[in-house]
Short mmCIF file of C-alpha atoms and ligand atoms in Angstrom, two decimals:
data_model
loop_
_atom_site.label_atom_id
_atom_site.label_comp_id
_atom_site.label_asym_id
_atom_site.label_seq_id
_atom_site.Cartn_x
_atom_site.Cartn_y
_atom_site.Cartn_z
CA MET A 284 107.86 119.15 61.60
CA SER A 285 110.06 117.22 63.85
CA HIS A 286 108.74 114.39 66.49
CA CYS A 287 109.47 117.39 69.52
CA SER A 288 107.81 119.65 67.35
CA ASP A 289 104.55 117.82 66.36
CA PRO A 290 102.45 117.80 68.82
CA HIS A 291 100.25 114.40 68.08
CA ARG A 292 102.95 112.47 67.42
CA PRO A 293 103.32 109.75 69.76
CA GLN A 294 106.58 109.78 72.36
CA TYR A 295 106.74 106.85 73.70
CA HIS A 296 104.56 104.62 71.66
CA PHE A 297 105.66 103.36 68.39
CA THR A 298 105.66 104.97 64.96
CA ALA A 299 107.27 104.55 61.51
CA PRO A 300 110.26 107.12 60.99
CA GLN A 301 107.62 108.79 58.05
CA GLN A 302 104.62 108.67 55.81
CA TRP A 303 101.91 105.92 56.78
CA ILE A 304 101.95 102.41 58.63
CA ASN A 305 99.57 100.07 59.33
CA ASP A 306 99.54 96.51 60.29
CA PRO A 307 102.02 95.04 62.34
CA ASN A 308 103.32 92.32 60.48
CA GLY A 309 106.05 89.24 60.74
CA LEU A 310 106.51 89.32 64.70
CA ILE A 311 108.52 87.42 66.11
CA HIS A 312 111.11 86.94 68.78
CA TRP A 313 114.62 85.62 67.39
CA ASN A 314 118.04 85.77 68.77
CA GLY A 315 117.59 87.96 71.92
CA GLU A 316 115.65 91.05 69.04
CA TYR A 317 111.96 91.74 68.91
CA HIS A 318 111.29 92.47 65.22
CA LEU A 319 108.32 94.12 64.28
CA PHE A 320 107.68 94.36 60.78
CA TYR A 321 105.10 95.92 59.64
CA GLN A 322 102.76 97.72 56.25
CA TYR A 323 104.38 100.91 55.58
CA ASN A 324 104.34 103.04 52.27
CA PRO A 325 107.55 104.88 52.11
CA HIS A 326 106.19 107.56 49.54
CA ALA A 327 103.31 109.23 51.66
CA ALA A 328 101.25 109.27 54.81
CA TYR A 329 97.91 107.61 53.27
CA TRP A 330 97.93 103.79 52.46
CA GLY A 331 99.04 102.56 49.39
CA ALA A 332 102.76 100.59 47.39
CA MET A 333 102.63 98.55 50.30
CA HIS A 334 106.23 97.50 51.92
CA TRP A 335 107.13 95.75 55.19
CA GLY A 336 108.96 98.52 57.23
CA HIS A 337 111.17 96.70 59.85
CA ALA A 338 112.36 97.23 63.45
CA VAL A 339 114.48 95.57 66.43
CA SER A 340 113.94 96.54 69.92
CA ARG A 341 116.02 94.08 72.78
CA ASP A 342 113.25 95.16 75.29
CA LEU A 343 110.05 95.77 73.42
CA VAL A 344 110.07 99.37 74.48
CA HIS A 345 112.96 100.42 72.55
CA TRP A 346 113.09 100.51 68.61
CA HIS A 347 115.77 100.62 66.43
CA HIS A 348 114.53 101.18 62.82
CA LEU A 349 116.01 99.24 59.79
CA PRO A 350 115.62 99.50 56.28
CA VAL A 351 112.33 98.51 54.09
CA ALA A 352 112.35 94.44 54.48
CA LEU A 353 110.12 93.60 51.34
CA ALA A 354 109.34 95.86 49.08
CA PRO A 355 106.43 95.15 46.22
CA ASP A 356 109.02 94.40 43.13
CA LYS A 357 108.18 91.08 41.79
CA ASP A 358 105.27 90.63 38.98
CA TYR A 359 103.08 88.34 41.13
CA ASP A 360 103.65 91.56 44.25
CA LYS A 361 103.81 94.47 42.27
CA ASP A 362 100.54 95.90 43.36
CA GLY A 363 101.79 95.33 47.11
CA VAL A 364 103.59 93.29 49.54
CA PHE A 365 100.60 92.36 51.90
CA SER A 366 100.46 91.57 55.94
CA GLY A 367 101.92 87.95 56.94
CA CYS A 368 103.79 86.62 59.72
CA ALA A 369 107.24 85.24 60.33
CA ILE A 370 107.92 81.63 61.08
CA VAL A 371 111.28 79.32 62.04
CA HIS A 372 111.63 76.58 59.24
CA ASP A 373 114.99 74.40 59.93
CA GLY A 374 116.10 76.49 62.28
CA LYS A 375 115.95 79.66 59.52
CA PRO A 376 113.44 82.61 59.91
CA VAL A 377 110.86 82.81 56.97
CA ILE A 378 108.48 85.42 55.99
CA VAL A 379 104.91 84.83 55.03
CA TYR A 380 103.42 87.38 53.48
CA THR A 381 100.81 88.28 50.55
CA GLY A 382 101.67 89.21 47.20
CA VAL A 383 99.52 91.42 45.64
CA SER A 384 98.75 91.69 41.56
CA ALA A 385 96.85 92.29 38.43
CA ASN A 386 94.85 95.43 40.66
CA GLY A 387 94.22 93.72 42.92
CA MET A 388 92.84 90.72 41.81
CA GLN A 389 95.52 87.75 42.66
CA GLN A 390 96.62 87.72 46.18
CA PHE A 391 98.43 84.54 46.77
CA PRO A 392 100.37 83.60 49.93
CA CYS A 393 104.19 83.97 49.11
CA LEU A 394 107.71 83.18 51.05
CA ALA A 395 110.44 85.40 51.70
CA TYR A 396 113.84 83.62 53.20
CA ALA A 397 115.71 85.80 56.12
CA ASP A 398 119.66 85.45 56.59
CA ASP A 399 120.38 84.47 60.97
CA THR A 400 120.35 88.25 61.78
CA LEU A 401 116.65 88.30 60.29
CA ARG A 402 118.21 91.48 58.13
CA THR A 403 118.55 90.26 54.88
CA PHE A 404 115.42 88.73 52.49
CA HIS A 405 115.42 87.18 49.53
CA LYS A 406 112.04 85.79 47.88
CA ALA A 407 111.08 82.35 47.20
CA PRO A 408 112.16 81.61 43.42
CA GLU A 409 108.97 79.45 43.40
CA ASN A 410 106.67 82.75 44.48
CA PRO A 411 103.27 82.81 44.96
CA VAL A 412 103.29 79.33 46.66
CA ILE A 413 99.53 78.76 46.45
CA HIS A 414 98.46 79.95 43.50
CA ALA A 415 95.08 78.63 43.04
CA ARG A 416 91.87 79.48 45.51
CA PRO A 417 89.99 76.49 46.07
CA ASP A 418 86.43 76.15 47.86
CA HIS A 419 84.65 79.27 46.18
CA LEU A 420 86.32 81.77 47.80
CA VAL A 421 87.09 84.73 46.82
CA HIS A 422 90.11 87.06 45.20
CA ASP A 423 90.74 88.48 48.84
CA PHE A 424 92.52 85.57 49.40
CA ARG A 425 95.36 86.93 51.97
CA ASP A 426 96.75 87.44 55.35
CA HIS A 427 98.39 84.39 57.20
CA THR A 428 99.20 82.39 60.68
CA MET A 429 101.36 79.58 60.62
CA TRP A 430 102.16 76.97 63.23
CA HIS A 431 103.78 73.45 63.24
CA ASP A 432 102.79 70.49 64.51
CA GLY A 433 104.50 67.27 63.91
CA GLU A 434 105.88 67.08 60.69
CA TRP A 435 103.75 69.37 59.46
CA TRP A 436 103.15 73.26 59.13
CA TYR A 437 99.44 74.38 59.05
CA GLN A 438 98.93 77.73 58.16
CA VAL A 439 95.27 79.90 58.26
CA LEU A 440 94.12 82.63 55.85
CA GLY A 441 91.90 85.28 55.70
CA SER A 442 89.11 85.36 53.13
CA GLY A 443 85.63 85.57 52.12
CA ASP A 444 83.37 82.83 49.54
CA GLY A 445 81.16 85.83 48.76
CA THR A 446 78.65 85.68 51.21
CA HIS A 447 80.00 84.22 54.52
CA ALA A 448 83.89 85.41 56.13
CA VAL A 449 86.31 82.36 55.63
CA ALA A 450 89.26 81.45 57.21
CA PRO A 451 90.83 78.00 54.75
CA LEU A 452 93.67 75.77 56.61
CA PHE A 453 96.38 74.68 54.45
CA ARG A 454 99.07 72.24 55.33
CA SER A 455 102.75 71.85 54.05
CA MET A 456 106.26 69.92 55.06
CA ASP A 457 108.49 71.93 53.21
CA LEU A 458 106.39 75.60 52.70
CA ILE A 459 105.85 74.96 48.90
CA SER A 460 103.49 72.46 48.10
CA TRP A 461 100.32 73.01 49.92
CA GLU A 462 97.08 70.95 50.78
CA TYR A 463 93.31 72.67 51.27
CA LEU A 464 92.29 70.79 54.65
CA GLY A 465 88.95 72.69 54.62
CA ARG A 466 87.16 75.96 56.21
CA LEU A 467 89.02 76.27 59.92
CA ILE A 468 85.70 78.47 60.21
CA GLN A 469 83.27 80.65 58.29
CA SER A 470 80.84 83.01 59.62
CA ASP A 471 77.37 83.14 60.16
CA ASP A 472 76.99 87.15 60.38
CA ALA A 473 76.71 88.12 56.58
CA VAL A 474 75.95 91.58 57.10
CA ASN A 475 78.99 92.29 58.98
CA GLU A 476 81.12 89.34 57.92
CA GLN A 477 81.61 89.05 54.59
CA LEU A 478 86.18 88.94 54.68
CA TYR A 479 88.09 87.71 57.60
CA GLU A 480 91.59 89.81 57.55
CA CYS A 481 94.68 89.45 59.69
CA PRO A 482 93.83 86.15 61.33
CA ASP A 483 95.76 85.33 64.57
CA PHE A 484 95.21 81.30 65.71
CA PHE A 485 97.02 79.97 69.01
CA ALA A 486 96.39 77.28 71.68
CA SER A 487 95.84 78.46 74.94
CA GLY A 488 95.90 75.38 77.36
CA ALA A 489 93.53 73.48 76.17
CA GLN A 490 91.36 76.24 74.14
CA HIS A 491 92.08 77.80 70.93
CA VAL A 492 91.58 81.59 70.25
CA PHE A 493 90.54 82.82 66.76
CA ILE A 494 91.43 86.93 66.71
CA THR A 495 90.25 88.12 63.58
CA SER A 496 89.51 91.93 61.89
CA PRO A 497 86.44 91.06 59.64
CA LEU A 498 85.01 93.83 56.92
CA PRO A 499 82.73 95.49 56.60
CA MET A 500 82.25 95.54 60.60
CA ARG A 501 85.97 96.59 60.94
CA ARG A 502 86.15 95.73 64.81
CA VAL A 503 88.80 93.21 66.15
CA VAL A 504 87.15 89.97 67.31
CA TYR A 505 88.09 86.92 69.47
CA MET A 506 87.21 83.49 69.88
CA SER A 507 87.70 81.20 72.05
CA GLY A 508 86.74 77.67 72.05
CA ASP A 509 87.38 73.60 70.39
CA PHE A 510 89.91 72.90 67.59
CA ASN A 511 89.91 69.24 66.65
CA GLY A 512 93.27 69.76 63.69
CA ARG A 513 90.33 70.60 60.80
CA THR A 514 87.84 72.47 62.40
CA PHE A 515 87.57 75.56 65.32
CA THR A 516 84.42 75.37 67.41
CA PRO A 517 83.93 79.19 69.12
CA GLN A 518 82.50 78.71 72.89
CA LYS A 519 83.06 82.36 73.50
CA ARG A 520 83.59 85.62 71.53
CA ASP A 521 84.16 89.44 72.33
CA TYR A 522 85.61 92.85 71.09
CA VAL A 523 89.33 92.52 71.92
CA ASP A 524 89.38 96.28 71.69
CA HIS A 525 87.08 98.59 72.44
CA GLY A 526 88.36 102.15 71.48
CA SER A 527 88.28 104.16 68.41
CA SER A 528 90.95 102.88 66.31
CA PHE A 529 92.13 99.56 66.87
CA TYR A 530 92.81 97.01 64.40
CA ALA A 531 94.57 94.56 62.61
CA PRO A 532 96.79 93.33 65.78
CA GLN A 533 99.25 89.99 65.44
CA SER A 534 100.17 88.06 68.61
CA PHE A 535 103.21 86.18 69.24
CA THR A 536 105.24 83.88 71.93
CA ASP A 537 108.07 85.20 72.76
CA ALA A 538 111.33 83.30 74.22
CA THR A 539 109.75 83.15 77.66
CA GLY A 540 106.48 81.74 76.84
CA ARG A 541 104.40 84.75 76.78
CA ARG A 542 101.52 85.66 74.01
CA ILE A 543 102.64 89.14 73.06
CA MET A 544 99.85 91.68 70.77
CA PHE A 545 100.26 94.97 68.95
CA GLY A 546 98.11 96.59 66.90
CA TRP A 547 97.85 99.34 64.81
CA CYS A 548 95.94 102.33 65.85
CA GLN A 549 95.31 104.52 62.44
CA GLU A 550 94.78 108.44 62.66
CA HIS A 551 91.32 109.82 63.44
CA GLY A 552 92.11 113.23 62.90
CA GLY A 553 90.88 113.78 59.05
CA ASP A 554 93.58 112.80 56.16
CA GLN A 555 94.59 116.47 55.49
CA LEU A 556 95.80 116.63 59.04
CA SER A 557 97.83 113.13 58.40
CA ARG A 558 99.03 114.50 55.34
CA ALA A 559 100.46 117.73 56.78
CA LEU A 560 102.33 116.29 59.42
CA GLY A 561 103.87 113.95 57.14
CA TRP A 562 103.00 110.13 59.21
CA SER A 563 100.43 107.98 60.08
CA GLY A 564 99.91 105.33 62.33
CA VAL A 565 100.95 104.47 65.45
CA MET A 566 101.26 100.82 67.37
CA THR A 567 99.73 99.82 70.90
CA LEU A 568 101.94 99.00 73.69
CA PRO A 569 102.96 95.65 73.91
CA ARG A 570 100.28 93.87 75.31
CA ILE A 571 100.19 90.54 76.91
CA ILE A 572 97.68 88.29 75.90
CA ALA A 573 95.81 84.74 78.24
CA LEU A 574 92.52 83.42 78.74
CA ASP A 575 91.19 83.40 81.55
CA ASP A 576 89.15 79.78 82.72
CA ALA A 577 86.30 81.27 81.28
CA GLY A 578 87.79 80.65 78.23
CA LYS A 579 88.19 85.03 78.10
CA LEU A 580 90.58 86.97 76.97
CA THR A 581 92.85 89.11 79.58
CA TYR A 582 95.45 92.36 78.69
CA THR A 583 98.49 93.92 80.65
CA VAL A 584 101.06 95.60 79.45
CA ALA A 585 104.10 94.30 79.28
CA PRO A 586 105.91 95.03 82.31
CA GLU A 587 109.14 96.29 80.20
CA VAL A 588 107.09 99.43 79.72
CA THR A 589 107.51 100.34 83.12
CA VAL A 590 111.24 101.34 82.67
CA LEU A 591 109.76 104.26 80.51
CA GLU A 592 108.02 105.52 83.82
CA ASP A 593 109.49 108.68 85.06
CA GLU A 594 109.18 111.25 87.83
CA THR A 595 106.03 110.71 89.96
CA LEU A 596 103.86 113.80 89.48
CA ALA A 597 101.11 112.96 91.73
CA HIS A 598 100.75 110.04 94.55
CA GLY A 599 98.02 109.22 96.87
CA ARG A 600 96.68 106.34 99.17
CA ASP A 601 92.96 106.20 100.38
CA ILE A 602 92.25 109.94 99.60
CA THR A 603 89.50 112.07 99.12
CA LEU A 604 88.22 113.22 95.65
CA ALA A 605 89.28 116.87 96.54
CA GLN A 606 92.61 115.42 97.15
CA ALA A 607 92.88 113.57 94.64
CA GLN A 608 91.91 117.17 92.24
CA THR A 609 94.71 119.15 94.95
CA LEU A 610 97.48 116.04 93.58
CA LEU A 611 96.36 116.78 89.91
CA GLN A 612 95.87 120.78 90.18
CA HIS A 613 100.09 120.97 89.20
CA VAL A 614 100.40 118.10 87.18
CA ALA A 615 100.66 119.11 83.09
CA GLY A 616 102.00 116.47 80.57
CA ASP A 617 100.92 114.89 77.17
CA ALA A 618 103.40 112.08 77.89
CA LEU A 619 102.04 110.28 81.01
CA VAL A 620 100.71 107.12 82.85
CA ILE A 621 98.32 106.96 85.48
CA HIS A 622 97.16 104.27 87.65
CA ALA A 623 94.09 104.51 90.05
CA THR A 624 92.19 101.93 91.71
CA VAL A 625 88.99 103.73 92.90
CA SER A 626 85.46 102.43 94.68
CA ALA A 627 82.99 100.59 92.42
CA THR A 628 80.31 101.99 93.64
CA THR A 629 80.77 105.78 92.52
CA THR A 630 80.62 107.03 89.24
CA CYS A 631 83.62 109.16 88.64
CA GLU A 632 85.44 110.66 85.58
CA PHE A 633 88.99 110.62 84.70
CA VAL A 634 89.44 113.97 82.51
CA VAL A 635 92.31 113.79 80.85
CA ARG A 636 94.06 115.56 77.39
CA TYR A 637 92.38 118.73 79.13
CA ASP A 638 92.88 122.71 78.47
CA PRO A 639 90.74 124.97 80.52
CA GLN A 640 90.76 127.46 78.58
CA SER A 641 90.00 125.59 75.61
CA LYS A 642 87.36 123.34 76.99
CA GLU A 643 89.01 120.60 75.30
CA GLN A 644 88.37 117.19 76.95
CA THR A 645 88.78 113.62 77.31
CA ILE A 646 86.68 111.40 79.57
CA ILE A 647 87.15 108.52 80.75
CA ARG A 648 83.99 107.67 82.49
CA TRP A 649 83.12 105.24 85.04
CA ASP A 650 79.25 104.41 85.43
CA ALA A 651 78.48 102.50 88.46
CA GLU A 652 75.39 102.27 87.99
CA TYR A 653 75.61 100.38 84.65
CA GLN A 654 79.40 99.11 85.96
CA THR A 655 80.31 99.93 82.41
CA VAL A 656 83.00 102.34 81.04
CA ILE A 657 82.37 105.34 78.82
CA CYS A 658 85.04 107.14 76.92
CA ASP A 659 84.08 110.10 75.45
CA LEU A 660 86.15 112.01 73.12
CA SER A 661 82.89 114.18 72.06
CA GLN A 662 84.84 117.47 73.53
CA SER A 663 88.25 116.32 72.42
CA SER A 664 88.64 118.68 69.78
CA LEU A 665 87.80 121.87 68.22
CA ASN A 666 88.99 120.59 65.17
CA GLN A 667 85.52 118.89 63.87
CA ASN A 668 86.74 116.45 61.59
CA CYS A 669 88.27 114.54 64.77
CA VAL A 670 86.32 111.64 65.94
CA ARG A 671 83.98 112.40 67.91
CA GLU A 672 82.71 109.34 69.25
CA GLN A 673 81.51 107.99 72.65
CA TYR A 674 82.56 104.47 73.22
CA ARG A 675 82.02 102.01 76.08
CA ALA A 676 82.30 98.90 77.39
CA PRO A 677 81.02 96.63 80.48
CA ILE A 678 83.03 95.72 82.93
CA HIS A 679 84.05 92.58 83.83
CA ARG A 680 84.63 92.25 87.37
CA ASP A 681 85.50 89.52 90.06
CA SER A 682 84.31 90.20 93.76
CA SER A 683 86.07 93.28 94.16
CA SER A 684 84.58 96.70 95.17
CA THR A 685 87.33 98.57 93.53
CA LEU A 686 87.95 99.05 89.59
CA THR A 687 91.68 99.21 88.63
CA LEU A 688 92.32 101.88 85.69
CA SER A 689 95.55 102.25 84.08
CA LEU A 690 95.26 105.28 81.38
CA TYR A 691 98.74 105.56 78.65
CA ILE A 692 98.25 109.41 77.39
CA ASP A 693 100.94 109.69 74.64
CA HIS A 694 100.04 112.79 72.56
CA SER A 695 97.04 111.87 70.32
CA ILE A 696 96.88 108.23 71.53
CA ILE A 697 95.13 106.90 75.23
CA GLU A 698 95.11 102.80 75.76
CA VAL A 699 93.06 102.87 78.59
CA TYR A 700 92.58 99.45 80.34
CA ALA A 701 89.80 98.98 82.60
CA GLY A 702 90.25 95.97 85.05
CA SER A 703 91.85 92.91 83.61
CA HIS A 704 89.77 92.00 80.65
CA THR A 705 88.64 95.43 78.62
CA VAL A 706 90.80 97.76 76.52
CA PHE A 707 90.66 100.91 74.43
CA SER A 708 92.68 102.67 72.10
CA LEU A 709 91.59 106.29 71.72
CA ARG A 710 92.93 108.74 69.27
CA VAL A 711 92.36 112.50 70.33
CA TYR A 712 93.86 115.79 68.80
CA PRO A 713 93.58 118.80 70.82
CA THR A 714 93.77 121.94 69.45
CA HIS A 715 95.51 123.09 72.44
CA PRO A 716 98.04 122.17 74.61
CA ALA A 717 95.89 119.95 76.46
CA GLN A 718 98.09 118.93 79.61
CA ARG A 719 96.25 118.97 81.93
CA CYS A 720 93.80 116.12 83.78
CA THR A 721 91.39 116.44 86.86
CA ILE A 722 89.08 113.84 88.43
CA ARG A 723 85.34 114.15 89.01
CA ALA A 724 82.69 112.34 90.76
CA GLN A 725 79.06 114.15 91.71
CA GLU A 726 79.02 112.31 94.92
CA LEU A 727 82.16 111.25 97.69
CA LEU A 728 84.60 108.99 96.26
CA HIS A 729 86.87 106.94 97.69
CA ILE A 730 90.57 106.91 96.02
CA SER A 731 92.60 103.63 97.17
CA GLU A 732 95.20 104.79 94.83
CA LEU A 733 96.63 107.02 92.44
CA VAL A 734 99.81 107.35 90.77
CA VAL A 735 100.76 110.42 87.96
CA ARG A 736 103.92 109.67 86.08
CA SER A 737 105.26 111.23 82.90
CA MET A 738 106.80 109.01 80.30
CA LYS A 739 110.12 109.09 79.56
CA SER A 740 110.75 109.15 74.82
CA ILE A 741 111.76 106.80 72.84
CA VAL A 742 111.91 108.86 69.98
N1 DQQ B 947 96.05 95.72 55.71
C1 DQQ B 947 96.87 94.60 54.89
C2 DQQ B 947 96.30 93.50 54.22
C3 DQQ B 947 95.33 93.45 55.29
C4 DQQ B 947 94.38 94.68 55.73
C5 DQQ B 947 97.28 95.65 53.33
C6 DQQ B 947 94.37 95.12 57.18
O1 DQQ B 947 96.85 92.62 54.09
O2 DQQ B 947 93.75 92.67 55.12
O3 DQQ B 947 98.06 96.84 53.87
O4 DQQ B 947 94.39 95.93 57.04
#
């Protein structure tokens, strides 16, 4: 099925040409190009035979697909080339990934050296560069985040000790011989957090941020706090995304100094749907992340994405609910962006991917009483295999009397930015065209601004 004839295939979010993708890997801005590697199964639209797929972009928005970067072709990685990062060592780009063997029971850090164009890769003869697990850590010993300080490289992995999730910290001068420094952090929630997947650790001003996808919780959390060179002490903690589908994000600093995050949004339409469509998995739009003065993460869509905003389909300033409904009456599309600023004292609903006939609709509700946004997927699809949950998050607002929302609607993915601290990534699979949108409220609603634009395709 071609991209255009597949009603669920995103048109302005990154997807692989075909088959399965999961975690973003090796994000790096190198010689003017953004590189997005990703976990990839080239053989099927389900997880397995992990490779690293590869794409490049000059503008963070339009991606050019490149050949597979890394395949599971050595004894030490024959069961998978798992997630990792890209760094620049001695002026040369190097990939650090997890080589998996022994049916998953051996998982160890490996290196692949790249040429200057970051197009060809050769695996280090010394692989795996760490081949024994210290400190009673379990065989799940994978996923890498690194930084350079003085003459040392520091590496943090995701692991556990059989009870708690643990992020072990190592250091090396040459990337080949590694010294164990202890546990950067370990979880104190043995029920929800037995294994840290995909740790991401970086400095932000005087503070540090640790982001991880713990199992079995399977939600992404961040912690901000203090790092003393050996251990990290969190002060604040929250979810990175409040929606249904976001997992295993990775962030990197680009040449302009911005910290940019991509996350993987898996399908929620049932396995059969993915297998029939021949693709699975999509990346979020690039998110600029930063810590505010209170140590909370803020999120904005990278401004580069505005180049995709096309025709203005509706625009109103200081309008009533009835005026907004009239403006939206003729709006139709499955690749749209809605920017709205509404009075925060009135409960209201943005209804998107709406089909008046089938009654399929996805509702983004602002609950003024509880100062909470609720994303309601219970009526998103007549297909009973789809996730039909409600997702909610209290909204952190400053003293302003309004709430600003941006809804990025792209076929089966919707990203909801609510205020500056809250994002929901949602997956919806209406069985009808569901191209309409509207706003509902029980009371008088003042809308300071409403803009709806069609979005250009990148595929
Ligand atoms: N996905 C990779 C692992 C990682 C997991 C395997 C998280 O490296 O822990 O595909 O989604």
